[in-house]
Amino acid sequence: MAAAQDAHHASQATQTFDPPPAVAAAAHVPSFEAYQRLHRRSLDDPEGFWREVSDQFVWFKPWTTLQEWNPPFAKWFVDGETNISVNCLDRHVEAGRGDRVAYYWEGEPGDTRTITYADLLADVQQFANALKAQGLRAGDRVVLYMPMVPELPAAMLACARLGVVHSVVFGGFSSDAIRDRVNDAGARLIVTADGGWRRGRVIPLKANVDGALANGACPSVERVIVLRRCGNPIDWDAARDVWWDDAVAGQPANCPPAHLPAEHPLYILYTSGTTGKPKGVVHATAGYMVYTAYTSKLIFDLRGDDVYWCTADIGWVTGHSYIVYGILANGVTGVMYEGAPNHPAEDRFWAIVEKYKVTVFYTAPTAIRTFVRWGDHHPQGRDLSSLRLLGTVGEPINPDAWLWYHRVIGQGRCPIVDTWWQTETGGILITPLPGATTLKPGSATLPFPGVEPQVVGEDGQPMPDGQRGLLVIERPWPSTLRGIYTEGWGQPGHPGEFGDRERFVETYWEKFPGRYLTGDGAVRDADGYFWVIGRVDDTLSVAGHRIGTAEVESALVSHPAVAESAVVGAPDPIAGESIAAFVTLRGGIEGTDELQAELTQHVGQTLGRFARPKLLRFTDALPKTRSGKIMRRLLRDVAAGREVAGDTTTLEDLSVLAALRGDEE
Ligand code: ATP
Ligand code: MG
């Protein structure tokens, strides 16, 4: 069976895109040979390689030992001391670039702000002093539950300045989800806002925090700092709550940075939970700092005059690494957007690109497929000529969506970096470099320097090129997750130094000792390009034929009527599993019986008869996590006619689920 699927991959690769000569000429890595040299050196001489990269940062104490690797426990820049807030802010201000814009902030309803590096540094120091005044010390945990406002990166950097460990909880989460995360982290303080704007509505953030803390449910929390954002009415606990403005009032705009050991935990971030109970992924200061800054520079090919916009929410790892830390470390200008892509109109993103003359644009396949559905006239009505580079992250991108992105948004001129990585990896591991890599739509292409991926079988042996297997990473990289958070983390001599060892080992290292198990399936082609197929648990077995749900989805989306699809397995008495497909159509197209038959045929022709969905249902929307990923677990329950079980706290809109279930009856 593998042969048919792999032929499918090969066919996807017939159209390739070389780096445009002008892009290559100006790029940090200007040719494929330069990339190959860099990658080889990073593996052959890691000490020399990372010495050069890390020398560009401010260290209070330079490192002498690059790495301690006691599988599966890794430390990087081991004996160095630094502070990431200094490398993101002070460094640029001291070099005379304080007037450069750090963020153009575009909020609802019509609010805008321009914040320079000097402004941000002052805000960060003042808020750090406010945290200190609340009695917080290095190693304490703070939960940030905030809208997409400039105070969020300021609060993150203020924590980092003191060595306080932040845990950002996405502003769309409910009270239950906040409570679980606050308690898991043992947070002493929460920073929130009265509300956040979303499509003209106020999300009651403070009320959600109140709900989480009600009845003494979070005993570790001593204080809640509240930013005034929407002016909506809120309840107030005078013994516990303090307004942001009052907390910072009278605090000096100067706060000396803590000199932190390289391995000091920088933050905890809970993974989005499409597969199970959220895990508190811990990242350490120096390795994360160096790796996110260096990947930002090479992959987005950043220069001083760039206006870079990543549309993710800072509540996800993409926002941590590629809106805040990695981007600020490069001293470029970012755009931060508070609202939704279709408010007030469906061309909102393109209006922002036009307004700020965005040069680098980074978004997710789910957004791209939505834009396809809304129609080309939206981007075509705006001036997108400032764009020079596009990026995508979050899930495999269907070649058709890739080609649309390239043609309609990039106007054929902009390379696309399809970046593969995870919350756990801290930074991008597999990716094109825009001046060096020939692109194949749908492939994340090749490893970043320092990274050695491999596709292996169940026995751990490398799979032949063109055959699917498990994606593993052969050696640690600087921003490898240090563990899963548990109480006592980081206290010297405490057994909790590496967190929940058991879950850490079991999840990522036990299957192949010494190699990081990504949980994703992949194929490497004859050119060494990686094609990530999706989570291994998204592989179906239909009458003994194995096929990735993403491949069936890709086949469906290649039909002109289809905007988006989600494919899951349903129990089948004969085939073991059968394929169930949920499909949303492009604007104006109706889901008729004829179309249903046509789509089933279309999948059969594209992938083979065995891959034809047994159930194909049209729907107005798919259930997604708040980071935009399809919740296949829920669809599996729907397809099997079961009650939907388990944790739905990350689901974007519960009414979607109700509609899907209602259809069934
Ligand atoms: P959880 O681990 O809690 O189930 P999650 O895996 O969705 O949630 P993330 O760490 O945000 O949380 O996502 C990482 C996953 O997203 C990867 O393992 C991979 O499956 C998918 N992914 C990310 N980028 C890409 C990409 N460029 N191509 C293919 N898949 C991608
Ligand atoms: Mg994951």
XYZ file of C-alpha atoms and ligand atoms in Angstrom:
697
model
C 0.000 0.000 0.000
C 2.817 2.339 0.811
C 3.634 2.561 -2.881
C 0.319 4.167 -3.841
C 0.539 6.758 -1.115
C 4.108 7.569 -1.853
C 3.330 7.977 -5.499
C 0.851 10.542 -4.282
C 3.611 12.409 -2.482
C 5.862 12.253 -5.493
C 3.099 13.628 -7.695
C 2.680 16.540 -5.339
C 6.276 17.435 -5.957
C 6.169 17.788 -9.718
C 5.968 21.561 -9.431
C 8.912 23.111 -7.595
C 9.920 26.692 -6.904
C 13.530 27.855 -6.852
C 14.542 30.813 -4.689
C 14.075 33.940 -6.811
C 17.603 35.203 -7.652
C 16.987 38.602 -6.038
C 15.826 36.932 -2.822
C 18.870 34.656 -2.772
C 21.300 37.490 -3.456
C 20.123 39.452 -0.418
C 19.584 36.485 1.940
C 21.548 35.562 5.070
C 21.949 32.089 3.563
C 22.246 32.849 -0.139
C 22.499 29.421 -1.791
C 21.795 25.750 -1.316
C 25.526 25.082 -1.008
C 25.765 27.672 1.756
C 22.905 25.932 3.571
C 24.563 22.544 3.209
C 27.873 23.863 4.571
C 26.111 25.489 7.500
C 24.134 22.372 8.317
C 27.141 20.075 8.066
C 29.255 22.335 10.259
C 26.492 22.558 12.871
C 26.577 18.776 13.253
C 30.345 18.265 12.899
C 31.479 21.158 15.086
C 28.626 22.134 17.385
C 30.947 23.956 19.797
C 32.358 26.253 17.130
C 29.041 26.676 15.411
C 27.015 27.682 18.467
C 29.911 29.775 19.805
C 29.660 31.996 16.734
C 25.877 32.214 16.897
C 25.743 32.840 20.648
C 28.547 35.429 20.684
C 26.083 37.951 19.297
C 24.162 37.960 22.585
C 24.816 39.679 25.882
C 26.083 37.205 28.494
C 26.750 38.234 32.069
C 28.943 35.179 32.256
C 30.060 33.551 29.011
C 29.491 29.817 28.728
C 32.378 27.392 28.519
C 30.427 24.108 28.305
C 28.096 23.967 25.308
C 26.062 20.977 26.258
C 25.363 18.309 28.842
C 23.443 15.455 27.321
C 22.420 12.710 29.681
C 19.651 11.248 27.584
C 16.915 12.293 27.779
C 18.025 15.276 29.855
C 19.736 18.094 27.976
C 21.333 21.322 29.152
C 22.749 23.983 26.841
C 25.261 26.808 27.287
C 25.448 25.132 30.652
C 27.514 27.467 32.822
C 26.568 30.737 31.090
C 24.476 33.509 32.622
C 22.223 35.846 30.713
C 18.809 37.506 30.631
C 16.526 37.257 27.618
C 14.851 40.637 28.264
C 18.238 42.335 27.948
C 18.845 40.579 24.657
C 15.396 41.498 23.358
C 15.404 45.140 24.502
C 18.371 46.786 26.288
C 20.804 45.584 23.641
C 18.962 47.450 20.865
C 18.325 50.574 22.917
C 21.970 50.752 23.991
C 23.039 50.442 20.359
C 21.076 53.605 19.556
C 18.031 51.889 18.073
C 15.589 52.795 20.839
C 13.435 54.795 18.410
C 12.790 51.806 16.216
C 9.225 50.510 16.422
C 8.955 47.244 18.344
C 5.228 46.799 17.719
C 2.585 48.396 15.624
C -0.464 47.365 17.549
C -3.812 47.178 15.817
C -6.706 46.637 18.189
C -10.449 46.717 18.259
C -12.462 48.912 18.076
C -10.223 51.082 15.948
C -7.528 51.428 18.637
C -3.932 51.625 17.510
C -0.604 52.157 19.234
C 3.001 52.436 18.131
C 5.539 51.225 20.694
C 9.249 51.759 20.239
C 11.978 49.576 21.719
C 12.708 52.344 24.239
C 9.009 52.512 25.222
C 8.800 48.772 25.629
C 11.962 48.637 27.728
C 10.576 51.303 30.056
C 7.217 49.496 30.360
C 8.918 46.179 31.034
C 11.132 47.560 33.764
C 8.275 49.370 35.438
C 6.086 46.290 35.429
C 8.999 44.167 36.676
C 9.283 46.544 39.608
C 5.550 46.181 40.210
C 5.922 42.388 40.324
C 8.840 42.737 42.710
C 6.719 44.978 44.930
C 4.202 42.128 45.093
C 6.944 39.983 46.581
C 7.686 37.857 43.510
C 11.095 36.266 43.212
C 12.999 34.258 40.607
C 11.432 30.839 40.183
C 7.901 31.925 41.201
C 5.158 31.283 38.628
C 2.800 33.876 37.171
C -0.136 33.116 34.882
C -0.840 35.673 32.149
C -4.444 35.500 30.895
C -4.674 38.504 28.637
C -5.942 39.809 25.313
C -3.574 40.539 22.425
C -2.441 43.902 23.792
C 1.120 45.254 24.130
C 0.959 44.754 27.893
C 1.104 40.989 27.285
C 4.635 40.897 25.795
C 5.594 43.566 28.339
C 4.440 41.314 31.187
C 6.241 38.288 29.709
C 9.490 40.223 29.420
C 9.038 41.695 32.909
C 8.794 38.167 34.317
C 11.848 37.155 32.323
C 13.751 40.150 33.639
C 13.281 38.841 37.201
C 13.522 35.127 36.458
C 9.839 34.723 37.298
C 8.418 31.864 35.222
C 5.426 32.883 33.138
C 2.665 30.683 31.880
C 0.520 32.364 29.266
C -2.987 30.947 29.123
C -4.756 31.775 25.869
C -7.496 34.381 26.381
C -10.126 32.134 24.832
C -9.920 29.516 27.575
C -12.705 29.003 30.081
C -12.561 29.133 33.880
C -12.029 25.373 34.121
C -9.041 25.442 31.822
C -7.547 28.414 33.699
C -8.010 26.634 37.030
C -6.246 23.461 35.850
C -3.280 25.398 34.523
C -2.976 27.771 37.483
C -3.004 24.848 39.891
C -0.605 22.736 37.863
C 1.837 25.670 37.767
C 1.222 26.706 41.392
C 0.984 30.340 40.261
C 1.260 33.043 42.956
C -0.123 35.793 40.774
C -2.375 36.189 37.733
C -2.254 39.086 35.325
C -5.480 39.624 33.382
C -7.655 42.405 31.932
C -11.240 43.420 32.571
C -12.049 42.169 29.086
C -10.751 41.633 25.579
C -12.375 42.541 22.278
C -13.475 39.910 19.793
C -15.644 40.839 16.797
C -17.123 43.777 18.657
C -17.951 41.664 21.699
C -16.231 41.804 25.073
C -14.684 38.551 26.282
C -15.063 38.712 30.085
C -11.503 37.818 31.054
C -11.668 39.036 34.651
C -14.949 37.200 35.226
C -13.347 34.010 33.871
C -10.475 34.399 36.322
C -12.971 35.017 39.128
C -14.719 31.805 38.091
C -11.461 29.868 38.160
C -10.559 31.161 41.620
C -14.047 30.865 43.144
C -14.458 28.903 46.386
C -10.739 28.821 47.043
C -10.132 26.548 44.037
C -6.655 27.982 43.408
C -5.008 28.250 46.824
C -1.598 29.331 45.465
C -2.918 32.606 44.009
C -2.297 35.646 46.218
C -2.894 38.513 43.824
C -4.684 39.335 40.549
C -3.440 42.320 38.555
C -6.139 43.698 36.230
C -5.464 45.774 33.128
C -8.255 48.164 32.150
C -8.971 47.402 28.514
C -12.699 47.387 27.713
C -14.148 49.247 30.693
C -16.761 46.512 31.137
C -18.250 46.084 34.618
C -16.413 43.536 36.778
C -16.552 42.155 40.293
C -13.787 43.223 42.612
C -12.122 41.475 45.531
C -10.332 44.307 47.300
C -8.121 41.937 49.280
C -6.880 40.192 46.149
C -7.322 42.385 43.050
C -5.245 45.384 42.023
C -5.487 47.512 38.881
C -2.447 47.408 36.588
C -2.211 51.213 36.721
C -2.142 51.183 40.521
C 0.403 48.369 40.599
C 2.852 50.301 38.406
C 2.130 53.783 39.815
C 5.272 55.247 41.329
C 7.445 52.323 40.212
C 10.745 53.440 38.697
C 11.343 52.838 34.974
C 14.627 51.155 35.740
C 14.959 47.577 36.938
C 18.304 45.803 36.852
C 17.990 42.421 35.108
C 18.547 39.220 37.077
C 21.702 37.387 36.055
C 20.125 34.022 35.368
C 21.790 30.666 34.899
C 21.370 29.431 31.325
C 19.049 26.631 32.423
C 16.769 28.815 34.519
C 13.191 28.031 33.414
C 11.830 30.832 31.233
C 8.260 29.687 30.880
C 5.703 26.931 31.080
C 3.303 26.537 28.180
C 0.523 24.003 28.135
C 0.106 22.205 24.800
C -3.156 22.669 23.003
C -4.584 19.316 23.903
C -5.842 17.885 20.634
C -4.718 14.489 21.916
C -5.106 14.448 25.680
C -4.588 16.172 29.038
C -2.514 19.363 28.605
C 1.164 19.054 29.418
C 3.157 21.914 30.967
C 6.095 22.144 28.593
C 9.087 23.897 30.187
C 11.650 25.906 28.219
C 14.962 27.139 29.597
C 16.409 30.625 29.208
C 19.593 30.542 27.133
C 18.975 27.697 24.709
C 15.529 29.024 23.877
C 16.869 32.560 23.478
C 19.650 31.603 21.085
C 17.577 29.192 19.054
C 14.459 31.332 18.582
C 16.553 34.375 17.661
C 18.702 32.473 15.189
C 15.806 30.655 13.521
C 13.898 33.956 13.217
C 16.849 35.589 11.537
C 17.558 32.875 8.973
C 14.069 31.564 8.236
C 12.320 34.924 7.992
C 15.567 36.359 6.636
C 15.133 39.361 8.913
C 16.728 42.734 8.335
C 16.476 46.041 10.142
C 13.749 47.536 7.963
C 11.366 44.577 8.046
C 7.779 44.818 9.186
C 6.999 41.309 10.320
C 3.536 40.013 11.113
C 2.705 36.683 12.666
C -1.057 36.282 13.004
C -0.913 33.710 15.826
C -2.128 34.481 19.314
C 0.647 34.929 21.866
C -1.162 32.284 23.917
C 0.389 29.622 21.638
C 4.041 28.754 21.241
C 4.169 30.402 17.816
C 3.382 33.713 19.481
C 5.945 33.169 22.244
C 8.793 32.337 19.868
C 7.859 34.278 16.747
C 5.932 37.330 17.942
C 7.837 37.995 21.134
C 11.227 36.488 21.928
C 12.804 35.500 18.603
C 11.560 38.575 16.790
C 12.454 41.185 19.414
C 15.874 39.579 19.798
C 16.449 40.561 16.154
C 15.389 44.149 16.785
C 12.861 44.264 13.955
C 9.373 45.768 13.866
C 6.417 43.513 14.531
C 2.699 43.902 14.018
C 0.366 42.758 16.785
C -3.314 42.346 16.007
C -6.032 41.951 18.618
C -9.064 41.047 16.550
C -10.511 38.440 14.204
C -9.705 38.022 10.481
C -13.271 38.842 9.423
C -14.033 41.826 11.620
C -15.162 44.301 10.503
C -14.716 42.714 7.044
C -13.207 39.635 5.422
C -10.308 41.629 4.014
C -9.106 42.708 7.464
C -5.713 40.943 7.248
C -4.978 42.376 3.819
C -5.973 45.840 4.985
C -3.403 45.503 7.781
C -0.709 44.310 5.371
C -1.465 47.333 3.188
C -1.549 49.783 6.091
C 1.748 48.803 7.722
C 3.495 47.674 4.531
C 4.114 44.253 6.021
C 7.130 42.523 4.459
C 7.000 39.094 6.134
C 3.673 37.391 6.840
C 3.349 34.182 8.897
C 0.044 32.361 9.334
C -1.551 28.895 9.496
C -3.041 26.569 6.849
C -6.451 26.759 8.514
C -6.450 30.524 7.950
C -5.285 30.139 4.362
C -8.089 27.682 3.578
C -10.561 30.101 5.106
C -9.268 32.897 2.880
C -9.648 30.640 -0.160
C -13.259 30.159 0.849
C -13.922 33.852 1.313
C -12.688 34.573 -2.209
C -9.776 36.112 -4.079
C -11.422 39.519 -4.366
C -10.523 40.338 -0.750
C -6.728 40.190 -1.124
C -6.973 41.463 -4.687
C -8.651 44.627 -3.469
C -5.612 45.559 -1.355
C -2.036 46.545 -2.062
C 0.118 43.572 -1.034
C 3.228 44.693 -2.912
C 5.217 45.176 0.314
C 5.244 41.406 1.001
C 8.482 39.611 0.253
C 8.160 36.388 2.244
C 5.312 34.167 3.476
C 5.242 31.501 6.156
C 2.948 28.771 7.400
C 2.816 26.653 10.561
C 0.525 24.411 12.553
C -0.377 21.474 10.349
C 0.487 20.048 6.952
C -0.517 22.477 4.224
C -2.364 20.974 1.287
C -0.514 21.658 -1.952
C -3.598 23.425 -3.317
C -3.725 25.843 -0.399
C 0.038 26.350 -0.767
C -0.325 27.200 -4.458
C -3.166 29.624 -3.746
C -1.098 31.321 -1.018
C 1.838 31.605 -3.411
C -0.210 32.919 -6.329
C -2.838 35.140 -4.712
C -1.082 36.467 -1.584
C 2.540 36.189 -2.697
C 1.666 37.180 -6.261
C 4.130 34.562 -7.443
C 6.972 36.621 -6.039
C 7.301 35.495 -2.410
C 8.880 32.260 -1.229
C 6.835 30.323 1.340
C 8.529 28.896 4.414
C 6.519 25.878 5.571
C 7.850 25.566 9.109
C 7.495 22.318 11.036
C 7.855 22.424 14.815
C 6.006 21.894 18.093
C 5.416 23.490 21.478
C 7.988 21.012 22.742
C 10.672 21.977 20.237
C 10.527 25.682 21.189
C 11.591 26.720 17.706
C 11.331 25.669 14.062
C 13.191 22.434 13.251
C 12.312 21.614 9.630
C 11.940 24.463 7.171
C 13.087 25.993 3.934
C 15.495 28.950 4.014
C 14.134 31.490 1.534
C 17.385 32.172 -0.330
C 18.604 28.593 -0.358
C 15.858 26.016 -0.623
C 13.922 24.923 -3.689
C 10.332 24.648 -2.496
C 7.999 21.713 -3.010
C 4.424 22.662 -2.095
C 3.331 20.599 0.897
C 6.827 19.763 2.149
C 8.491 21.463 5.132
C 11.665 20.528 3.215
C 14.924 20.283 5.188
C 16.343 20.493 8.711
C 17.520 23.748 10.214
C 21.212 23.859 11.250
C 21.802 21.834 14.412
C 18.852 19.554 13.718
C 19.079 15.951 12.567
C 15.680 14.443 11.798
C 15.149 10.859 10.742
C 12.209 8.787 9.546
C 12.234 5.383 11.210
C 10.101 2.266 11.392
C 8.649 0.691 14.520
C 11.988 -1.109 14.976
C 13.898 2.174 14.976
C 15.639 1.448 11.678
C 15.648 4.253 9.078
C 12.905 3.862 6.490
C 13.920 3.777 2.850
C 13.317 7.079 1.063
C 9.735 7.430 -0.061
C 8.284 5.256 2.687
C 6.423 6.564 5.652
C 7.582 6.151 9.198
C 7.883 7.942 12.497
C 9.611 11.289 12.622
C 12.343 11.388 15.282
C 15.104 13.887 16.045
C 18.495 12.293 16.562
C 20.080 14.736 18.987
C 19.002 17.575 21.237
C 18.907 21.135 19.918
C 19.217 24.276 22.070
C 15.477 24.818 22.628
C 14.592 21.183 23.350
C 11.894 21.075 26.006
C 13.522 20.486 29.362
C 10.621 18.543 30.753
C 7.001 18.610 31.853
C 6.324 20.936 34.746
C 5.761 19.593 38.189
C 5.984 21.167 41.625
C 9.504 21.818 42.816
C 10.954 22.478 39.372
C 14.243 24.321 39.365
C 14.835 24.129 43.098
C 18.447 23.067 43.529
C 18.824 19.435 44.435
C 15.086 18.856 44.206
C 14.107 15.703 42.351
C 11.711 17.903 40.405
C 14.578 19.534 38.519
C 13.457 17.919 35.317
C 9.795 17.927 36.210
C 7.502 14.958 35.698
C 10.255 12.591 34.603
C 7.994 9.648 34.110
C 5.583 11.366 31.736
C 8.469 13.101 29.958
C 10.329 9.855 29.339
C 7.238 7.910 28.426
C 5.890 10.524 26.000
C 9.029 11.460 24.118
C 11.970 9.130 24.782
C 11.014 5.635 25.802
C 10.231 4.221 22.374
C 13.665 5.039 20.958
C 16.127 5.850 23.751
C 18.290 8.871 22.968
C 16.005 10.052 20.164
C 13.181 12.543 20.504
C 9.883 11.056 19.343
C 7.803 13.777 17.691
C 4.565 11.792 17.460
C 4.276 12.805 13.811
C 4.476 10.547 10.791
C 6.623 11.571 7.840
C 8.134 10.512 4.537
C 11.558 11.522 3.306
C 11.806 11.698 -0.462
C 14.783 10.958 -2.688
C 15.984 14.562 -2.397
C 16.030 14.302 1.386
C 12.928 16.460 1.748
C 10.633 15.787 4.702
C 6.891 15.499 4.164
C 5.175 15.592 7.528
C 1.909 13.725 7.248
C 0.457 14.579 10.629
C 0.130 12.907 13.983
C 0.756 9.205 13.961
C -2.543 8.637 15.669
C -4.180 10.239 12.623
C -3.251 7.259 10.484
C -6.134 5.040 9.395
C -6.142 1.408 8.554
C -8.823 0.643 5.971
C -9.018 -3.041 5.109
C -5.325 -3.266 5.930
C -4.374 -0.253 3.844
C -2.727 2.491 5.848
C -3.437 6.076 4.955
C -3.012 9.411 6.685
C -6.129 11.452 7.324
C -4.233 14.456 5.939
C -3.850 12.745 2.576
C -7.565 12.192 2.204
C -8.166 15.769 3.303
C -5.677 16.996 0.776
C -7.422 15.033 -1.958
C -10.782 16.524 -0.991
C -9.434 20.063 -0.869
C -7.940 19.656 -4.332
C -11.542 19.612 -5.636
C -12.616 23.138 -6.592
C -15.854 22.999 -4.576
C -14.176 22.165 -1.271
C -12.902 24.784 1.157
C -11.852 22.554 4.020
C -12.238 19.011 5.190
C -11.595 16.839 8.195
C -11.189 13.115 7.861
C -11.367 10.573 10.649
C -11.740 6.835 11.027
C -14.974 5.174 12.055
C -15.194 1.591 13.296
C -16.205 -0.716 10.465
C -17.245 -4.342 10.946
C -15.621 -5.413 7.688
C -12.791 -3.066 6.901
C -11.766 -2.509 10.538
C -11.915 1.182 9.911
C -13.799 3.195 7.355
C -13.186 6.770 6.302
C -15.534 9.524 7.431
C -15.154 12.970 5.877
C -16.622 16.258 7.050
C -16.517 18.902 4.362
C -17.097 22.651 4.187
C -17.705 24.117 0.742
C -16.477 27.288 -0.886
C -18.749 30.303 -0.728
C -21.944 29.952 -2.786
C -21.668 26.209 -3.462
C -24.424 23.905 -2.287
C -23.926 20.472 -0.773
C -26.034 18.314 -3.065
C -26.162 14.516 -3.335
C -24.497 14.784 -6.744
C -21.611 16.717 -5.261
C -21.282 14.156 -2.510
C -20.939 11.373 -5.061
C -18.555 13.452 -7.139
C -16.268 14.125 -4.168
C -16.211 10.472 -3.199
C -15.236 9.641 -6.776
C -12.639 12.359 -6.765
C -10.894 10.903 -3.709
C -10.995 7.479 -5.326
C -9.341 8.820 -8.445
C -6.713 10.777 -6.532
C -5.673 8.203 -3.942
C -7.191 4.868 -4.907
C -10.574 3.288 -4.404
C -9.785 2.107 -0.889
C -9.466 5.716 0.275
C -13.009 6.742 -0.712
C -14.927 8.054 2.286
C -17.769 5.806 3.328
C -19.438 8.722 5.050
C -19.185 12.209 3.576
C -21.067 14.970 5.301
C -21.329 18.660 4.460
C -21.123 21.052 7.367
C -20.943 24.820 7.842
C -18.003 24.609 10.209
C -15.530 22.130 11.667
C -14.790 21.803 15.373
C -11.417 23.390 16.025
C -9.173 24.098 18.936
C -8.708 27.742 19.681
C -5.364 27.584 17.913
C -7.230 26.537 14.773
C -6.557 22.799 14.698
C -9.303 20.391 13.850
C -10.369 18.320 16.853
C -10.424 14.933 15.208
C -11.052 13.225 18.509
C -14.508 14.810 18.623
C -15.237 13.996 15.003
C -14.276 10.383 15.631
C -16.948 10.267 18.297
C -19.462 11.874 15.939
C -18.546 9.483 13.110
C -18.883 6.487 15.414
C -22.232 7.757 16.699
C -20.823 7.906 20.236
C -21.414 10.513 22.893
C -18.618 13.046 22.613
C -16.293 12.272 25.494
C -13.325 13.873 27.149
C -11.927 17.340 27.490
C -13.549 19.961 25.251
C -12.064 23.004 26.996
C -9.970 23.937 23.967
C -12.887 23.747 21.536
C -13.478 27.066 19.807
C -17.241 26.902 19.517
C -19.396 24.282 21.169
C -22.324 25.027 18.848
C -20.333 23.480 15.991
C -20.380 20.220 17.848
C -24.081 20.509 18.538
C -24.746 21.084 14.839
C -22.668 18.064 13.835
C -24.459 15.874 16.313
C -27.863 17.280 15.384
C -27.297 16.311 11.749
C -27.029 12.729 12.823
C -30.479 12.324 14.244
P -1.040 18.471 21.581
O 0.395 18.085 21.524
O -1.458 19.012 22.895
O -1.948 17.400 21.090
P -0.524 20.076 19.232
O 0.449 19.012 18.852
O -1.543 20.496 18.238
O -1.262 19.708 20.601
P 1.468 22.130 18.864
O 2.725 21.867 19.594
O 1.041 23.545 18.736
O 0.286 21.391 19.617
O 1.537 21.583 17.392
C 2.591 20.795 16.904
C 2.068 19.846 15.841
O 1.481 20.592 14.758
C 3.126 19.013 15.187
O 3.427 17.865 15.946
C 2.507 18.684 13.839
O 1.603 17.606 13.952
C 1.737 19.934 13.505
N 2.532 20.843 12.651
C 3.055 22.034 13.001
N 3.646 22.643 11.958
C 3.526 21.809 10.911
C 3.944 21.851 9.526
N 4.592 22.902 9.014
N 3.657 20.792 8.763
C 2.994 19.722 9.258
N 2.566 19.624 10.524
C 2.816 20.651 11.356
Mg 1.722 17.861 19.959
